[in-house]
PDB file of C-alpha atoms in Angstrom:
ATOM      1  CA  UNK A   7      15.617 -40.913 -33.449  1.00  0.00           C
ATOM      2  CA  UNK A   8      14.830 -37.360 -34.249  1.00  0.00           C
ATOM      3  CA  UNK A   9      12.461 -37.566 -31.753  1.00  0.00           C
ATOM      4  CA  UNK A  10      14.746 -38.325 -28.508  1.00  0.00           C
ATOM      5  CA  UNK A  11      17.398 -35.629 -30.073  1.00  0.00           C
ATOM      6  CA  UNK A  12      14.927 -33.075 -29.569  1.00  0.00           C
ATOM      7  CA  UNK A  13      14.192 -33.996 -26.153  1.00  0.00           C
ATOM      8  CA  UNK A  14      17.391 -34.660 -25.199  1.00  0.00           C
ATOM      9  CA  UNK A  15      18.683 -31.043 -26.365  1.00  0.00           C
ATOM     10  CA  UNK A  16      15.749 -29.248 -24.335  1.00  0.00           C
ATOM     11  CA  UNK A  17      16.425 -31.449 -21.309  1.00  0.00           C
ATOM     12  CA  UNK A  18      19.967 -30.172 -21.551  1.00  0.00           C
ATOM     13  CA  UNK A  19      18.806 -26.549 -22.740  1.00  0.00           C
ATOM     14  CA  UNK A  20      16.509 -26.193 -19.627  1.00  0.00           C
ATOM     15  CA  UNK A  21      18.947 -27.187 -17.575  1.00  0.00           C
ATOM     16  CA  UNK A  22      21.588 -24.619 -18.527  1.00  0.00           C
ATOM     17  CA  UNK A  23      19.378 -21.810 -18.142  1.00  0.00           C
ATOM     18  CA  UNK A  24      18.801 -22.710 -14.544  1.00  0.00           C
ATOM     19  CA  UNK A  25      22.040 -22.887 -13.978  1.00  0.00           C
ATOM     20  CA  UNK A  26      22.800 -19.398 -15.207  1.00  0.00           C
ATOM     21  CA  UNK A  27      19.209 -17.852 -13.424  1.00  0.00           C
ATOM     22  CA  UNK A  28      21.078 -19.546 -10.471  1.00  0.00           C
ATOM     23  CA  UNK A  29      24.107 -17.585 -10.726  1.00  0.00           C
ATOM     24  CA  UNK A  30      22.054 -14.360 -10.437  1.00  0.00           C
ATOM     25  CA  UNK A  31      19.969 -15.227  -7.522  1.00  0.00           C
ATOM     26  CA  UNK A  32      20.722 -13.551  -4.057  1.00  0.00           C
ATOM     27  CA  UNK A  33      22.292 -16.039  -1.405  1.00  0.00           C
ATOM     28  CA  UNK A  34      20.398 -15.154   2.278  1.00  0.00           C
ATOM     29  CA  UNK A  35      23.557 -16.932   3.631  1.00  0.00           C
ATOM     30  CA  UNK A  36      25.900 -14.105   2.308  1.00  0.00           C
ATOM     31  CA  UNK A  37      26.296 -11.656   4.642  1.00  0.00           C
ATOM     32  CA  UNK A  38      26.064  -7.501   2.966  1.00  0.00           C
ATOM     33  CA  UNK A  39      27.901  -4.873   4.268  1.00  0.00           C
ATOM     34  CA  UNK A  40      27.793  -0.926   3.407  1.00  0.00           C
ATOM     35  CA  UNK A  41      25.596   1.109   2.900  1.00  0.00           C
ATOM     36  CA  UNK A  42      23.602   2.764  -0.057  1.00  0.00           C
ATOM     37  CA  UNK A  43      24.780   6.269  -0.289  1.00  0.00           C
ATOM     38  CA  UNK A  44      24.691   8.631   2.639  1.00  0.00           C
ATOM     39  CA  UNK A  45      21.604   7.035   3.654  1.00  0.00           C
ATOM     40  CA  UNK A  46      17.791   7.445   3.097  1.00  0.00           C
ATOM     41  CA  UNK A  47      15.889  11.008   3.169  1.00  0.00           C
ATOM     42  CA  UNK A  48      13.125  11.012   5.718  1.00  0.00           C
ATOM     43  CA  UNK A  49      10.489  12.530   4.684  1.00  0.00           C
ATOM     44  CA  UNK A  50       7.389  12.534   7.534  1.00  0.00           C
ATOM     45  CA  UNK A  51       7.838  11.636  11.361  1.00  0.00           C
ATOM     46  CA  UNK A  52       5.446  10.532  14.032  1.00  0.00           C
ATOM     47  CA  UNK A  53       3.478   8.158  12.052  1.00  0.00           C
ATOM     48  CA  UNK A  54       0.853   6.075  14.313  1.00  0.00           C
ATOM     49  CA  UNK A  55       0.964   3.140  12.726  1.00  0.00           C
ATOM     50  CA  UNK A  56       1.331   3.810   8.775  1.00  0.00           C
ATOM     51  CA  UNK A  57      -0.400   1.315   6.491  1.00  0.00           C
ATOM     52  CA  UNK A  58      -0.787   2.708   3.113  1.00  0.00           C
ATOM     53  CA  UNK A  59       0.536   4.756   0.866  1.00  0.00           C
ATOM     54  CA  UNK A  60      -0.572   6.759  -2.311  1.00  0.00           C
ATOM     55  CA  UNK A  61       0.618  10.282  -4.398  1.00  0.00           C
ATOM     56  CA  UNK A  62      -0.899  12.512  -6.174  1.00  0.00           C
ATOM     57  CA  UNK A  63       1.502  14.298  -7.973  1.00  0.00           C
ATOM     58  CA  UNK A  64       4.204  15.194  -5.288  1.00  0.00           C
ATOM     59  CA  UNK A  65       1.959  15.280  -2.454  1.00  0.00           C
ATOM     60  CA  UNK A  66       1.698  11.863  -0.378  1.00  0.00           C
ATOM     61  CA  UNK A  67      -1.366  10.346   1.452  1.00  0.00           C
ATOM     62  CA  UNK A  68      -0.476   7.769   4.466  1.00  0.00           C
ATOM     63  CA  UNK A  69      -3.274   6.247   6.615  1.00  0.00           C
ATOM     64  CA  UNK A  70      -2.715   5.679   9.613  1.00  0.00           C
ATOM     65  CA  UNK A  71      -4.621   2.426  11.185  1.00  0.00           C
ATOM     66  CA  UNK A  72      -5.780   4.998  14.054  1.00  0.00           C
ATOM     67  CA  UNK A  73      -8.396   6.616  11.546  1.00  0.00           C
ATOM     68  CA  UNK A  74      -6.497   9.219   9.791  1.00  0.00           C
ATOM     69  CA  UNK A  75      -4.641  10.208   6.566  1.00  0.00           C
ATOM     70  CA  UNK A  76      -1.399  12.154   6.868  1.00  0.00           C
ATOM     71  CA  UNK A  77      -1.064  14.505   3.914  1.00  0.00           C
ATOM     72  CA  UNK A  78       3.226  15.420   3.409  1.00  0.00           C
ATOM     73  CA  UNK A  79       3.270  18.469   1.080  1.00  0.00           C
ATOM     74  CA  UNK A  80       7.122  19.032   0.473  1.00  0.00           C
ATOM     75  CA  UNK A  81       8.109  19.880   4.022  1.00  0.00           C
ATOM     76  CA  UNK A  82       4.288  20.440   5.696  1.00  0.00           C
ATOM     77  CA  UNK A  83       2.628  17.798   7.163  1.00  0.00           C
ATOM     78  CA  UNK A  84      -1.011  17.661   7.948  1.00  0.00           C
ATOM     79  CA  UNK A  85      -2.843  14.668   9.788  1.00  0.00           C
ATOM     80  CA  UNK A  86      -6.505  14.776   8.516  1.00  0.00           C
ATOM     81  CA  UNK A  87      -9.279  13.046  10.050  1.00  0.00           C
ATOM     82  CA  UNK A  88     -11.027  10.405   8.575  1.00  0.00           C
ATOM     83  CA  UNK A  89     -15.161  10.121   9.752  1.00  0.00           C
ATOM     84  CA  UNK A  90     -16.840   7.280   9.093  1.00  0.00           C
ATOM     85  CA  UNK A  91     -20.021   5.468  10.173  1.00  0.00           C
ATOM     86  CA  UNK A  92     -19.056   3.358  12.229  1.00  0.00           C
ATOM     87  CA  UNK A  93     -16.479   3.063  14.851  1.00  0.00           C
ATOM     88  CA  UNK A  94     -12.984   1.508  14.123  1.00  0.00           C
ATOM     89  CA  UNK A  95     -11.488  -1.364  15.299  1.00  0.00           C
ATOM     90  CA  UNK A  96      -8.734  -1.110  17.600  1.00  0.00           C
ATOM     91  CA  UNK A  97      -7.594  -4.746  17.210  1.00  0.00           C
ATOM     92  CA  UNK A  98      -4.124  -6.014  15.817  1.00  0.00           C
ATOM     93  CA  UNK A  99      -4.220  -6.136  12.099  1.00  0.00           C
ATOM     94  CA  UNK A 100      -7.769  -3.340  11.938  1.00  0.00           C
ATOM     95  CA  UNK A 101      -8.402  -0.437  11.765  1.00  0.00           C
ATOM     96  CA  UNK A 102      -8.173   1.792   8.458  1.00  0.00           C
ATOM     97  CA  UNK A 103      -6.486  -0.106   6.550  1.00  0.00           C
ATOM     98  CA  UNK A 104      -6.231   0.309   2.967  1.00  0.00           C
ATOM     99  CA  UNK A 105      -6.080   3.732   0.601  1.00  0.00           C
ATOM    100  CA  UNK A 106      -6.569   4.133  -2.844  1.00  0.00           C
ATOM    101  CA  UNK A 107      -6.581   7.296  -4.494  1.00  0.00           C
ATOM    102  CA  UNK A 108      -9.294   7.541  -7.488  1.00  0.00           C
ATOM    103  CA  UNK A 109      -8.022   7.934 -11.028  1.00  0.00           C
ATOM    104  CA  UNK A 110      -9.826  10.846 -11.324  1.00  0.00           C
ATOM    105  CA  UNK A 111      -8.381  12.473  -7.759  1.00  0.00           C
ATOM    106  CA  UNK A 112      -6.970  15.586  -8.728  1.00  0.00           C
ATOM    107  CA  UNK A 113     -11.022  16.578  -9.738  1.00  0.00           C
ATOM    108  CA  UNK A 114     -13.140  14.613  -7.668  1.00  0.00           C
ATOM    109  CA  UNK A 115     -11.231  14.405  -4.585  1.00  0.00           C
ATOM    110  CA  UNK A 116     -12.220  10.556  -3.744  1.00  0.00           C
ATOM    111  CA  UNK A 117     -10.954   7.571  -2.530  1.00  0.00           C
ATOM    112  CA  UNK A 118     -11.351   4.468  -1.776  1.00  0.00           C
ATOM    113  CA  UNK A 119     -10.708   3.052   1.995  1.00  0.00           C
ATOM    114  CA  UNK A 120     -10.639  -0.839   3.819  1.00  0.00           C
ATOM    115  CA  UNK A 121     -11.718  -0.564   7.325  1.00  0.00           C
ATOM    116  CA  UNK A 122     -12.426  -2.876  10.268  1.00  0.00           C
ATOM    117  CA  UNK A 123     -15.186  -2.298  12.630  1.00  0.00           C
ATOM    118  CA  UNK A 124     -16.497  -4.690  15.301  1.00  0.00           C
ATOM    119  CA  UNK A 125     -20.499  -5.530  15.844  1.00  0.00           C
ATOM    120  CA  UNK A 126     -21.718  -8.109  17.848  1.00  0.00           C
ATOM    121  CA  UNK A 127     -18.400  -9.472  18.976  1.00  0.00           C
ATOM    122  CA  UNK A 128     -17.158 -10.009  15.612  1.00  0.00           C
ATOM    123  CA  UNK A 129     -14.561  -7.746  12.976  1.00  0.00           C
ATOM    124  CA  UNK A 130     -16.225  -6.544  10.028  1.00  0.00           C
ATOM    125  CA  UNK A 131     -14.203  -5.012   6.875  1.00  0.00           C
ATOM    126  CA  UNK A 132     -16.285  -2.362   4.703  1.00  0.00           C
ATOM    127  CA  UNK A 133     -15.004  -0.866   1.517  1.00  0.00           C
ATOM    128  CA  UNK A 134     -16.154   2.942   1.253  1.00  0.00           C
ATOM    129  CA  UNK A 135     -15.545   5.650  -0.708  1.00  0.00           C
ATOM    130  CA  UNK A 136     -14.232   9.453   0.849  1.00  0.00           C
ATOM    131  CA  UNK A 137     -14.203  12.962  -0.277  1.00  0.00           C
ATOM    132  CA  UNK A 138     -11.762  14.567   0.989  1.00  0.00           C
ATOM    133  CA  UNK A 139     -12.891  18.389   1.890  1.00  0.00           C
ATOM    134  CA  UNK A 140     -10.482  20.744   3.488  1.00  0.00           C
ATOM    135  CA  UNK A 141      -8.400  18.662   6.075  1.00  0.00           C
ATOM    136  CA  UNK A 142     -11.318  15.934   6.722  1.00  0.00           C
ATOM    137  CA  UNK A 143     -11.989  12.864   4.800  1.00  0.00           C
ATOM    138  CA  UNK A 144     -16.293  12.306   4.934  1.00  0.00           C
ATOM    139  CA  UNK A 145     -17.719   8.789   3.835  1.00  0.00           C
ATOM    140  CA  UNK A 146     -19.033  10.080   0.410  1.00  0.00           C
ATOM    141  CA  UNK A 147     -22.893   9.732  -0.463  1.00  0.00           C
ATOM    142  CA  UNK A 148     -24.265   9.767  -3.844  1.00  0.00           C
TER     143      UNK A 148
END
């Protein structure tokens, strides 16, 4: 007896909580109005196709699937060239894709990028790391 009264009370226990997570849960059939403030700051223009993003402190990195990082410094922005070994890809969904920043950025000025080349007739990803150096990133070589 014990037994099915502790079953029956989280049966009815589980189902309360969903009905109170279901309370809080957004309906997609509800239409929203208004706005959020005044509206959002822009901060950088004339993006060619943005993919990532990363900061270092308060100056942002975006790369651009085109082969280059955009570097926003307050109100200067500088698009920086990106050399690597082999050629990018220039189809849908390729190119350079992904950007992380190493922990260490501030000192060693690396990164890690996700790029798409082609060879043979077929898309190849490589994972490299870049130094930046001035306004140019350079596939780094130990």
């Amino acid at each position: 007896m014990l037994l099915f009264f502790l079953m029956a009370t989280l049966f009815l226990t589980g189902c309360n909580m969903n009905d109170d997570e279901s309370k809080n849960q957004p309906n997609p059939d509800k239409e929203v109005t208004g706005t959020l403030g005044e509206g959002p700051d822009v901060l950088v223009t004339n993006l060619q196709a943005s993919w990532s993003i990363q900061m270092n402190g308060d100056i942002m990195y975006v790369s651009e699937r085109t082969g280059t990082i955009v570097e926003w410094d307050k109100d200067k922005m500088t698009r920086q060239k990106v050399n690597l070994k082999k050629t990018l890809s220039a189809k849908a969904e390729a190119g350079l894709l992904g950007f992380l920043l190493a922990p260490d950025f501030s000192k060693s000025g690396q990164a890690f990028a996700y790029y798409t080349y082609e060879e043979g007739g077929d898309s190849i990803n490589r994972i490299v790391i870049l130094e930046k150096n001035d306004d140019i990133w350079r596939r780094w070589r130990p």
